[in-house]
Protein backbone atom coordinates (compact mmCIF):
# COMPACT_ATOMS: atom_id res chain seq x y z
CA UNK A 1 0.29 -0.26 0.33
CA UNK A 2 1.09 2.79 -0.70
CA UNK A 3 2.91 5.57 1.79
CA UNK A 4 -0.31 8.47 1.81
CA UNK A 5 -2.18 7.09 -0.97
CA UNK A 6 -6.46 6.81 -0.48
CA UNK A 7 -6.08 4.87 -3.83
CA UNK A 8 -5.15 1.53 -4.65
CA UNK A 9 -2.31 1.01 -6.79
CA UNK A 10 -2.57 -2.10 -9.36
CA UNK A 11 -0.39 -3.87 -6.98
CA UNK A 12 -2.36 -3.07 -3.57
CA UNK A 13 -5.25 -4.38 -6.03
CA UNK A 14 -3.06 -7.65 -7.59
CA UNK A 15 -1.96 -7.82 -3.07
CA UNK A 16 -5.64 -8.15 -1.83
CA UNK A 17 -7.44 -10.47 -5.50
CA UNK A 18 -6.68 -13.40 -3.53
CA UNK A 19 -7.82 -12.65 -0.08
CA UNK A 20 -11.01 -11.38 -1.72
CA UNK A 21 -11.68 -14.00 -3.72
CA UNK A 22 -10.77 -16.74 -0.99
CA UNK A 23 -13.30 -14.75 1.28
CA UNK A 24 -16.23 -14.97 -2.10
CA UNK A 25 -15.75 -18.67 -2.52
CA UNK A 26 -16.04 -19.11 1.79
CA UNK A 27 -18.98 -17.13 2.09
CA UNK A 28 -20.82 -19.18 -0.97
CA UNK A 29 -20.03 -22.55 0.54
CA UNK A 30 -21.42 -21.33 4.66
CA UNK A 31 -24.33 -20.51 2.69
CA UNK A 32 -24.54 -24.45 1.95
CA UNK A 33 -24.62 -25.13 5.60
CA UNK A 34 -27.20 -27.14 6.64
CA UNK A 35 -27.12 -25.61 9.75
CA UNK A 36 -28.92 -22.52 7.88
CA UNK A 37 -32.20 -22.84 8.39
CA UNK A 38 -32.63 -22.06 4.39
CA UNK A 39 -34.91 -23.29 1.54
CA UNK A 40 -33.58 -23.88 -1.71
CA UNK A 41 -35.11 -20.44 -3.25
CA UNK A 42 -33.95 -18.51 -0.24
CA UNK A 43 -30.11 -20.39 -0.22
CA UNK A 44 -29.76 -18.83 -4.36
CA UNK A 45 -31.57 -15.25 -2.65
CA UNK A 46 -28.39 -15.20 -0.34
CA UNK A 47 -25.84 -16.52 -2.41
CA UNK A 48 -27.24 -13.66 -5.19
CA UNK A 49 -26.79 -11.28 -2.27
CA UNK A 50 -23.31 -12.89 -1.68
CA UNK A 51 -22.20 -12.04 -5.90
CA UNK A 52 -23.89 -8.35 -6.14
CA UNK A 53 -22.05 -7.29 -3.19
CA UNK A 54 -18.68 -8.92 -4.52
CA UNK A 55 -19.39 -7.44 -7.57
CA UNK A 56 -19.58 -4.52 -7.17
CA UNK A 57 -17.02 -4.49 -4.73
CA UNK A 58 -14.91 -5.63 -7.39
CA UNK A 59 -15.02 -2.05 -9.03
CA UNK A 60 -13.64 -0.07 -5.99
CA UNK A 61 -10.22 1.65 -6.33
CA UNK A 62 -10.46 3.33 -2.80
CA UNK A 63 -7.81 1.45 -0.99
CA UNK A 64 -10.82 2.56 2.47
CA UNK A 65 -12.83 0.67 0.90
CA UNK A 66 -11.74 -1.96 -0.16
CA UNK A 67 -10.80 -3.24 3.50
CA UNK A 68 -14.13 -2.51 4.29
CA UNK A 69 -15.79 -4.99 1.97
CA UNK A 70 -12.91 -7.42 3.59
CA UNK A 71 -13.60 -6.94 7.18
CA UNK A 72 -17.34 -6.69 6.71
CA UNK A 73 -16.46 -10.28 4.33
CA UNK A 74 -14.75 -11.86 7.08
CA UNK A 75 -17.12 -10.22 10.14
CA UNK A 76 -20.45 -12.12 8.00
CA UNK A 77 -18.26 -15.56 7.58
CA UNK A 78 -17.41 -15.42 11.30
CA UNK A 79 -21.11 -16.06 11.80
CA UNK A 80 -22.07 -17.92 8.71
CA UNK A 81 -19.29 -20.78 10.05
CA UNK A 82 -21.22 -20.78 14.03
CA UNK A 83 -25.15 -21.57 11.61
CA UNK A 84 -26.22 -18.36 12.50
CA UNK A 85 -26.77 -14.68 10.01
CA UNK A 86 -24.94 -11.43 10.90
CA UNK A 87 -27.25 -8.99 12.23
CA UNK A 88 -28.88 -6.55 9.47
CA UNK A 89 -27.85 -3.00 11.02
CA UNK A 90 -30.47 -0.74 10.03
CA UNK A 91 -29.88 3.17 9.86
């Protein structure tokens, strides 16, 4: 990460790519868990939400927003591994 820069360089994007893809795959796999009380249609809808979140995040060039995407994915994954859904915060 460049010193004092808020925009991601090609090197920053490359460095985060593996981590973001790994989190994306883990979340999709976690949604298949039988401990989650989801019907087949609800499971597909949740997966579509995850895809949309990462699709929008893939165009992101701000270092802060990329870090926020990673933090949100790790937070969500921690709940999914326990068989729970992350709480929704409506502001």
